Coordinates of C-alpha atoms and ligand atoms in Angstrom, one line a residue:
M192 CA 12.3 35.4 -8.0
T193 CA 14.5 32.9 -9.0
A194 CA 14.0 29.3 -7.6
P195 CA 16.0 27.9 -4.7
E196 CA 18.8 25.8 -4.8
P197 CA 17.9 22.5 -4.8
S198 CA 19.8 21.5 -1.9
A199 CA 18.0 24.4 0.1
V200 CA 15.2 24.2 2.4
R201 CA 12.1 24.4 0.4
T202 CA 8.3 25.5 0.9
V203 CA 6.1 23.2 -1.4
N204 CA 2.5 22.8 -2.4
A205 CA 0.7 19.9 -0.4
Y206 CA -2.9 18.8 0.6
A207 CA -3.4 18.2 3.9
A208 CA -6.5 17.1 6.7
Q209 CA -6.1 20.1 10.1
S210 CA -8.2 17.2 11.9
A211 CA -10.0 14.0 12.0
S212 CA -13.2 15.5 11.0
T213 CA -11.8 18.4 8.4
P214 CA -11.6 17.5 4.5
L215 CA -7.9 18.0 3.0
A216 CA -7.2 21.3 1.4
P217 CA -3.9 23.0 0.0
H218 CA -1.4 23.5 2.9
P219 CA 2.2 24.3 2.0
I220 CA 4.7 22.5 3.7
T221 CA 8.2 22.4 4.1
R222 CA 10.6 20.0 2.7
R223 CA 14.4 20.0 4.3
A224 CA 17.4 20.5 2.6
V225 CA 18.5 17.4 0.3
G226 CA 21.7 15.9 2.9
P227 CA 24.6 14.1 1.8
H228 CA 22.5 10.7 1.7
D229 CA 19.2 12.5 0.5
I230 CA 17.8 12.6 -3.2
Q231 CA 15.0 15.1 -4.1
I232 CA 11.9 13.7 -6.0
D233 CA 9.8 15.6 -8.3
I234 CA 6.6 13.8 -7.7
L235 CA 4.8 12.8 -10.9
Y236 CA 2.0 10.4 -9.3
S237 CA 0.6 9.6 -5.9
G238 CA -1.6 7.0 -5.2
V239 CA -4.4 6.7 -2.9
C240 CA -4.6 4.1 -0.1
H241 CA -7.7 3.5 1.9
S242 CA -4.7 3.8 5.3
D243 CA -4.9 7.5 4.0
V244 CA -8.3 7.6 4.9
H245 CA -8.0 5.6 8.2
Q246 CA -5.0 8.5 9.0
A247 CA -6.4 11.2 7.7
R248 CA -9.6 10.4 10.2
S249 CA -7.8 9.6 13.3
E250 CA -8.8 5.8 13.0
W251 CA -5.7 4.1 14.0
G252 CA -4.7 6.3 17.4
P253 CA -4.5 10.2 17.2
S254 CA -2.9 11.1 14.0
I255 CA -0.3 14.5 13.4
Y256 CA -2.0 17.3 12.1
P257 CA -1.4 18.9 9.6
L258 CA -1.6 15.4 8.0
V259 CA -0.1 15.3 4.4
P260 CA -1.0 11.8 3.3
G261 CA 0.5 9.7 0.6
H262 CA 3.0 6.8 0.5
E263 CA 2.7 5.5 -3.3
I264 CA 5.1 8.1 -4.5
V265 CA 6.7 8.1 -7.8
G266 CA 8.7 10.7 -9.6
R267 CA 11.9 12.0 -11.0
V268 CA 15.2 12.6 -8.8
T269 CA 16.1 16.4 -9.3
A270 CA 18.8 16.6 -6.6
V271 CA 21.1 14.4 -5.4
G272 CA 23.2 14.4 -2.0
E273 CA 26.7 14.4 -2.2
A274 CA 27.2 10.5 -1.0
V275 CA 24.6 9.5 -2.9
G276 CA 25.4 6.2 -5.2
K277 CA 21.9 4.7 -6.2
F278 CA 20.3 7.6 -7.9
K279 CA 21.5 10.3 -10.2
V280 CA 19.3 13.3 -11.7
G281 CA 16.7 12.3 -13.7
D282 CA 16.5 8.9 -12.4
L283 CA 12.8 7.6 -11.9
A284 CA 12.6 6.8 -8.1
G285 CA 9.5 5.4 -6.2
V286 CA 9.0 5.5 -2.1
G287 CA 6.4 3.6 0.0
C288 CA 5.3 3.6 3.0
L289 CA 8.8 4.0 5.0
V290 CA 11.1 6.8 5.2
D291 CA 13.6 5.6 7.6
S292 CA 14.3 2.9 10.5
C293 CA 16.7 2.4 13.6
Q294 CA 18.8 0.4 10.7
H295 CA 20.5 -2.0 13.9
C296 CA 17.9 -4.2 15.3
D297 CA 17.2 -7.9 14.0
A298 CA 14.5 -7.0 12.1
C299 CA 16.2 -4.0 10.4
A300 CA 19.3 -6.3 9.6
E301 CA 17.2 -9.0 8.3
G302 CA 15.3 -6.4 5.8
D303 CA 12.2 -6.1 7.6
E304 CA 12.6 -2.4 8.0
Q305 CA 8.8 -2.4 8.5
Y306 CA 9.1 -4.2 11.9
C307 CA 12.1 -2.1 13.2
E308 CA 12.1 -3.1 16.9
N309 CA 12.6 0.7 17.2
G310 CA 9.8 1.9 15.3
A311 CA 10.2 2.4 11.7
T312 CA 9.4 6.1 10.6
P313 CA 6.0 6.0 7.9
T314 CA 6.2 8.1 5.2
Y315 CA 3.8 10.7 6.8
N316 CA 1.9 10.9 10.4
G317 CA 5.3 10.0 12.0
R318 CA 8.2 12.1 13.1
E319 CA 11.9 12.3 11.5
R320 CA 14.1 10.4 13.6
E321 CA 16.8 12.8 14.7
S322 CA 14.8 16.3 14.0
R323 CA 11.6 14.9 15.5
E324 CA 9.6 17.0 12.8
P325 CA 6.7 15.5 11.2
T326 CA 6.8 13.7 8.3
Y327 CA 4.8 14.4 5.2
G328 CA 3.3 12.5 2.4
G329 CA 2.9 12.2 -1.3
Y330 CA 0.2 14.5 -1.7
S331 CA 2.8 17.3 -2.5
T332 CA 4.9 18.5 -5.5
E333 CA 8.7 17.2 -4.0
I334 CA 9.8 15.0 -1.3
V335 CA 13.3 14.6 0.1
V336 CA 14.4 11.1 1.7
K337 CA 17.1 8.9 2.3
E338 CA 17.9 7.0 -1.1
S339 CA 18.5 3.8 1.1
F340 CA 14.2 4.1 1.8
A341 CA 14.0 4.8 -2.0
V342 CA 13.2 2.6 -4.6
R343 CA 14.3 2.0 -8.2
V344 CA 11.1 2.1 -10.7
P345 CA 11.5 -0.3 -14.0
E346 CA 11.4 2.4 -17.0
N347 CA 9.2 -0.2 -18.7
L348 CA 6.3 0.2 -17.0
D349 CA 3.3 3.3 -17.6
L350 CA 4.8 5.3 -14.4
K351 CA 1.2 6.5 -13.2
A352 CA 0.0 2.5 -12.8
V353 CA 3.4 1.7 -11.2
A354 CA 2.7 4.3 -8.0
P355 CA 0.2 2.0 -6.2
L356 CA 2.9 -0.8 -6.2
L357 CA 4.8 1.3 -3.4
C358 CA 1.8 -0.1 -1.1
A359 CA -0.8 -1.9 -2.6
G360 CA 1.6 -3.7 -4.4
I361 CA 4.2 -4.7 -1.9
T362 CA 1.6 -5.4 1.3
M363 CA 0.3 -8.4 -1.3
Y364 CA 3.7 -9.3 -2.3
S365 CA 5.6 -9.5 0.9
P366 CA 2.7 -12.3 2.3
L367 CA 2.6 -14.0 -1.1
R368 CA 6.3 -14.3 -0.7
H369 CA 6.8 -15.1 3.2
W370 CA 4.4 -18.0 2.9
K371 CA 6.3 -19.2 -0.5
I372 CA 2.9 -19.5 -2.5
G373 CA 3.3 -20.7 -5.9
S374 CA 1.6 -22.9 -8.5
D375 CA 1.0 -25.8 -6.1
H376 CA -1.5 -23.6 -4.4
K377 CA -5.1 -22.3 -4.0
V378 CA -5.2 -18.7 -2.9
A379 CA -8.1 -16.6 -2.0
V380 CA -8.4 -12.4 -1.8
V381 CA -10.9 -10.9 0.3
G382 CA -12.4 -7.4 -1.1
L383 CA -11.7 -6.2 -4.8
G384 CA -10.2 -3.0 -3.8
G385 CA -6.8 -1.6 -4.2
L386 CA -4.7 -3.9 -2.6
G387 CA -7.2 -7.4 -3.7
H388 CA -6.8 -6.2 -7.3
M389 CA -3.0 -6.3 -6.8
G390 CA -3.4 -9.7 -4.9
I391 CA -5.0 -11.1 -8.0
K392 CA -2.2 -9.9 -10.3
L393 CA 0.4 -11.2 -8.0
A394 CA -0.5 -14.5 -6.7
R395 CA -1.6 -15.0 -10.3
A396 CA 2.0 -14.3 -11.7
L397 CA 3.3 -16.5 -8.7
G398 CA 1.6 -19.4 -10.7
A399 CA -1.0 -20.1 -7.7
D400 CA -5.0 -20.6 -8.3
V401 CA -6.6 -17.5 -7.3
T402 CA -10.4 -16.8 -6.0
V403 CA -11.7 -13.5 -5.2
F404 CA -14.4 -13.1 -2.3
T405 CA -16.5 -10.0 -2.8
T406 CA -19.3 -8.2 -1.7
S407 CA -20.0 -6.1 -4.9
Q408 CA -21.3 -8.6 -7.4
G409 CA -20.8 -6.2 -9.9
K410 CA -17.1 -6.5 -9.9
A411 CA -17.8 -10.2 -10.8
A412 CA -16.5 -9.9 -14.6
D413 CA -13.5 -7.7 -13.5
A414 CA -11.9 -10.0 -10.9
L415 CA -11.9 -12.5 -13.9
A416 CA -10.5 -10.0 -16.0
L417 CA -8.0 -9.1 -13.5
G418 CA -6.6 -13.0 -13.7
A419 CA -8.9 -14.5 -11.1
H420 CA -9.6 -18.1 -11.8
Q421 CA -13.3 -18.0 -9.8
V422 CA -15.0 -15.4 -8.2
V423 CA -17.5 -15.9 -4.9
I424 CA -20.1 -13.3 -3.6
S425 CA -19.3 -13.5 0.0
S426 CA -23.2 -12.9 0.9
D427 CA -24.0 -16.1 -1.4
Q428 CA -24.0 -18.9 1.5
A429 CA -24.4 -21.7 -0.9
A430 CA -21.5 -20.3 -2.8
M431 CA -19.4 -20.1 0.3
K432 CA -20.7 -23.4 2.0
A433 CA -19.4 -24.9 -1.6
V434 CA -15.8 -23.8 -1.6
R435 CA -15.1 -24.8 2.1
N436 CA -11.9 -26.6 2.9
S437 CA -10.6 -25.3 -0.7
Y438 CA -7.8 -22.7 -0.2
D439 CA -4.2 -23.0 1.2
F440 CA -4.1 -19.3 1.9
I441 CA -6.5 -16.2 2.4
L442 CA -5.6 -12.6 2.2
S443 CA -8.0 -10.5 3.5
T444 CA -8.1 -6.7 2.7
V445 CA -11.4 -6.2 4.0
P446 CA -10.5 -2.7 6.0
S447 CA -12.7 -2.9 8.8
A448 CA -13.6 -5.5 11.6
H449 CA -15.6 -8.2 10.4
D450 CA -16.2 -11.6 10.9
L451 CA -13.7 -13.9 10.0
A452 CA -15.5 -17.6 10.4
P453 CA -17.1 -17.4 6.9
Y454 CA -13.7 -17.4 5.6
L455 CA -11.8 -19.6 7.6
K456 CA -14.0 -22.4 7.1
T457 CA -13.1 -22.6 3.4
L458 CA -9.1 -23.1 4.4
R459 CA -8.0 -26.2 3.8
R460 CA -5.7 -28.6 6.6
D461 CA -2.9 -26.2 7.5
G462 CA -3.9 -23.1 5.5
Q463 CA -3.5 -19.8 6.6
L464 CA -5.4 -16.8 6.6
V465 CA -3.6 -13.6 6.4
I466 CA -5.0 -10.1 7.6
V467 CA -3.6 -7.1 6.3
G468 CA -6.5 -4.7 6.5
A469 CA -9.0 -4.6 9.8
L470 CA -6.9 -3.4 12.8
E471 CA -9.7 -3.8 15.2
P472 CA -9.4 -6.6 17.4
V473 CA -10.8 -9.9 15.4
G474 CA -12.7 -13.0 17.5
V475 CA -11.5 -16.3 16.3
N476 CA -13.2 -19.5 16.9
G477 CA -10.7 -22.0 18.5
M478 CA -12.8 -24.9 16.8
Q479 CA -12.4 -23.9 13.4
L480 CA -8.9 -23.2 13.9
V481 CA -8.0 -26.6 15.8
S482 CA -10.1 -29.1 13.4
H483 CA -7.8 -28.2 10.6
R484 CA -4.7 -26.8 12.0
R485 CA -5.4 -23.7 10.4
S486 CA -3.8 -20.3 11.4
V487 CA -4.6 -16.6 11.4
A488 CA -1.8 -14.1 10.8
G489 CA -1.0 -10.7 10.3
S490 CA 1.6 -9.0 7.6
N491 CA 2.5 -5.1 7.3
I492 CA 3.7 -3.8 3.7
G493 CA 7.4 -4.8 3.0
G494 CA 10.9 -4.4 3.3
I495 CA 12.8 -2.0 1.4
A496 CA 15.2 -4.9 -0.5
E497 CA 11.6 -6.4 -0.7
T498 CA 10.0 -3.6 -2.4
Q499 CA 12.6 -3.3 -5.0
E500 CA 12.4 -7.0 -5.7
M501 CA 8.5 -6.6 -6.0
L502 CA 9.1 -3.4 -8.6
D503 CA 11.7 -5.8 -10.3
F504 CA 9.1 -8.8 -10.2
C505 CA 6.6 -6.6 -11.8
G506 CA 8.8 -5.4 -14.4
E507 CA 9.5 -8.7 -15.5
H508 CA 5.9 -9.7 -15.7
G509 CA 4.7 -6.6 -16.9
I510 CA 2.3 -5.8 -13.7
V511 CA 0.7 -2.8 -12.8
A512 CA -2.4 -1.2 -11.0
D513 CA -5.8 -0.2 -13.0
V514 CA -5.7 3.2 -12.0
E515 CA -8.4 6.2 -12.4
M516 CA -6.8 9.3 -12.6
I517 CA -7.4 12.2 -10.5
E518 CA -7.0 15.8 -9.8
M519 CA -5.6 16.8 -6.2
Q520 CA -8.4 19.0 -6.0
D521 CA -11.0 15.8 -6.1
I522 CA -9.5 13.9 -3.1
N523 CA -12.1 14.2 -1.0
T524 CA -14.7 12.9 -3.5
A525 CA -12.2 10.0 -4.2
Y526 CA -12.0 9.1 -0.2
E527 CA -15.9 9.3 -0.1
R528 CA -16.3 6.8 -3.4
M529 CA -13.4 4.5 -1.9
L530 CA -15.8 3.9 1.4
K531 CA -18.6 3.0 -0.9
N532 CA -16.2 0.4 -2.5
D533 CA -16.8 2.5 -5.7
V534 CA -13.0 2.4 -6.8
K535 CA -11.4 0.4 -9.9
Y536 CA -9.2 -0.1 -8.7
R537 CA -6.8 2.4 -7.3
F538 CA -6.9 6.4 -7.1
V539 CA -3.8 7.9 -8.5
I540 CA -3.5 11.5 -7.9
D541 CA -1.9 13.0 -11.2
M542 CA 0.5 15.6 -9.6
A543 CA 0.5 18.4 -11.8
S544 CA -3.0 19.5 -10.8
L545 CA -1.2 20.5 -7.5
K546 CA 2.2 21.9 -9.4
N547 CA 0.0 24.3 -11.8
Q548 CA -2.8 25.6 -8.8
Ligands
LIG184 P1 -10.1 -0.3 -0.5 O1 -9.5 -0.3 -2.3 O2 -10.9 0.5 -0.1 O3 -10.7 -1.7 -1.1 C1 -11.1 -2.8 0.1 C2 -11.9 -3.6 -0.4 O4 -12.6 -4.4 0.7 C3 -13.3 -2.9 -1.2 O5 -13.4 -2.5 -2.3 C4 -14.6 -4.0 -0.6 O6 -14.4 -4.8 -1.9 C5 -14.1 -4.8 0.5 N1 -14.9 -4.4 1.7 C6 -14.9 -3.3 2.3 N2 -15.8 -3.0 3.2 C7 -16.0 -4.6 3.7 C8 -16.8 -5.1 4.7 N3 -17.3 -4.6 5.8 N4 -16.7 -6.7 4.5 C9 -16.2 -7.3 3.3 N5 -15.6 -6.9 2.8 C10 -15.6 -5.2 2.5 O7 -8.8 -0.6 0.1 P2 -7.0 -0.6 0.6 O8 -6.8 0.5 0.0 O9 -7.3 -1.7 -0.8 O10 -6.8 -1.2 1.7 C11 -7.3 -2.3 2.8 C12 -7.3 -2.0 3.7 O11 -5.8 -2.7 4.0 C13 -7.5 -0.9 4.7 O12 -7.8 -1.1 5.7 C14 -6.1 -0.5 4.8 O13 -5.9 0.3 5.5 C15 -5.3 -1.7 4.7 N6 -3.7 -1.4 4.4 C16 -3.0 -2.3 4.9 C17 -1.9 -2.6 4.8 C18 -0.5 -3.3 5.6 O14 0.6 -3.2 5.4 N7 -1.1 -4.3 6.0 C19 -1.1 -1.8 3.6 C20 -2.0 -1.0 2.9 C21 -3.3 -1.1 3.5 P3 -15.5 -5.7 -2.5 O15 -16.3 -4.8 -3.0 O16 -14.9 -6.7 -3.3 O17 -16.4 -6.7 -1.4
LIG185 ZN1 -1.2 2.2 1.9

């Protein structure tokens, strides 16, 4: 049998959850034909984000099943549409959490596609804007995406360790840039997982003094090796008290509902605590805000231009994720390990394992 033309609709290997309670398993999917503005990417590596677990298990409202997770995608371009200018066949390309947005609201006009007022199209667990077909993510061998939602990948970085930059990296970079964090600032990162370890590297590269709050005593040495200046075990009340009123900026990557109070107390006057992890309601003690003009904010991934800026920044500074490579077939074990805080510090799927199955 001859391989289908690159421009044709293709059936490709993927892994999907069929419901909130079933493990991921092989599930072939269809990729659309390459349109004039599309590129087709042979996926080489796909990072495993905690958001994949939340959505595979319908923890953020009803997910669309079958659900093919994965929004930390890197690979090589294998076909380009006739109107494509940014990529040619053979180029490296990355795809993060978004594959489309309305392109005309204020947020899109300002490069904040992730806050599209008409709803951005997520890489998976969403629907294509025109066809309303479900979107399927990076736990697959190929993807077809609008070139304007793909980013260029610096050639000087270790490709498998670049994949996590597409979500974990940009989710940390965007708030650090938005709040203009630099060498005058003391930053704390809460949670040393996929996002947290990128938060350390990026805040450090921006010149900040960096502390990590961790629940895992065993990660303290790693935190310092990753670039943190200080580590605080969050269950150690004396250590927490010793850092009260210390930080200008805290990035909280804790993945579930938790008490903000112990962290808020460590913010200095005018400090911000930015939540990127827990999407559940959070209770805030007004006194802790009012007494030091502190604020609590949230942040969602980053826009496409900002994602490109982040990748270029990582290329210049030689920043990549610390990764543990897995095969596609190991994904359910990887999820369980992630839920036990046992990941150093991002699982990345070698997509060759899915191509050869
Ligand atoms: P991860 O690799 O599992 O890391 C989370 C870390 O948080 C854990 O390693 C652990 O670090 C700490 N932690 C876990 N449970 C905790 C608890 N109950 N209290 C305090 N600390 C706890 O997850 P991730 O991929 O970095 O993602 C983190 C969260 O961000 C997830 O909820 C994910 O969905 C979300 N996310 C948001 C965005 C966005 O744009 N806003 C983007 C991507 C991901 P220690 O062992 O050091 O304590
Ligand atoms: Zn993610």
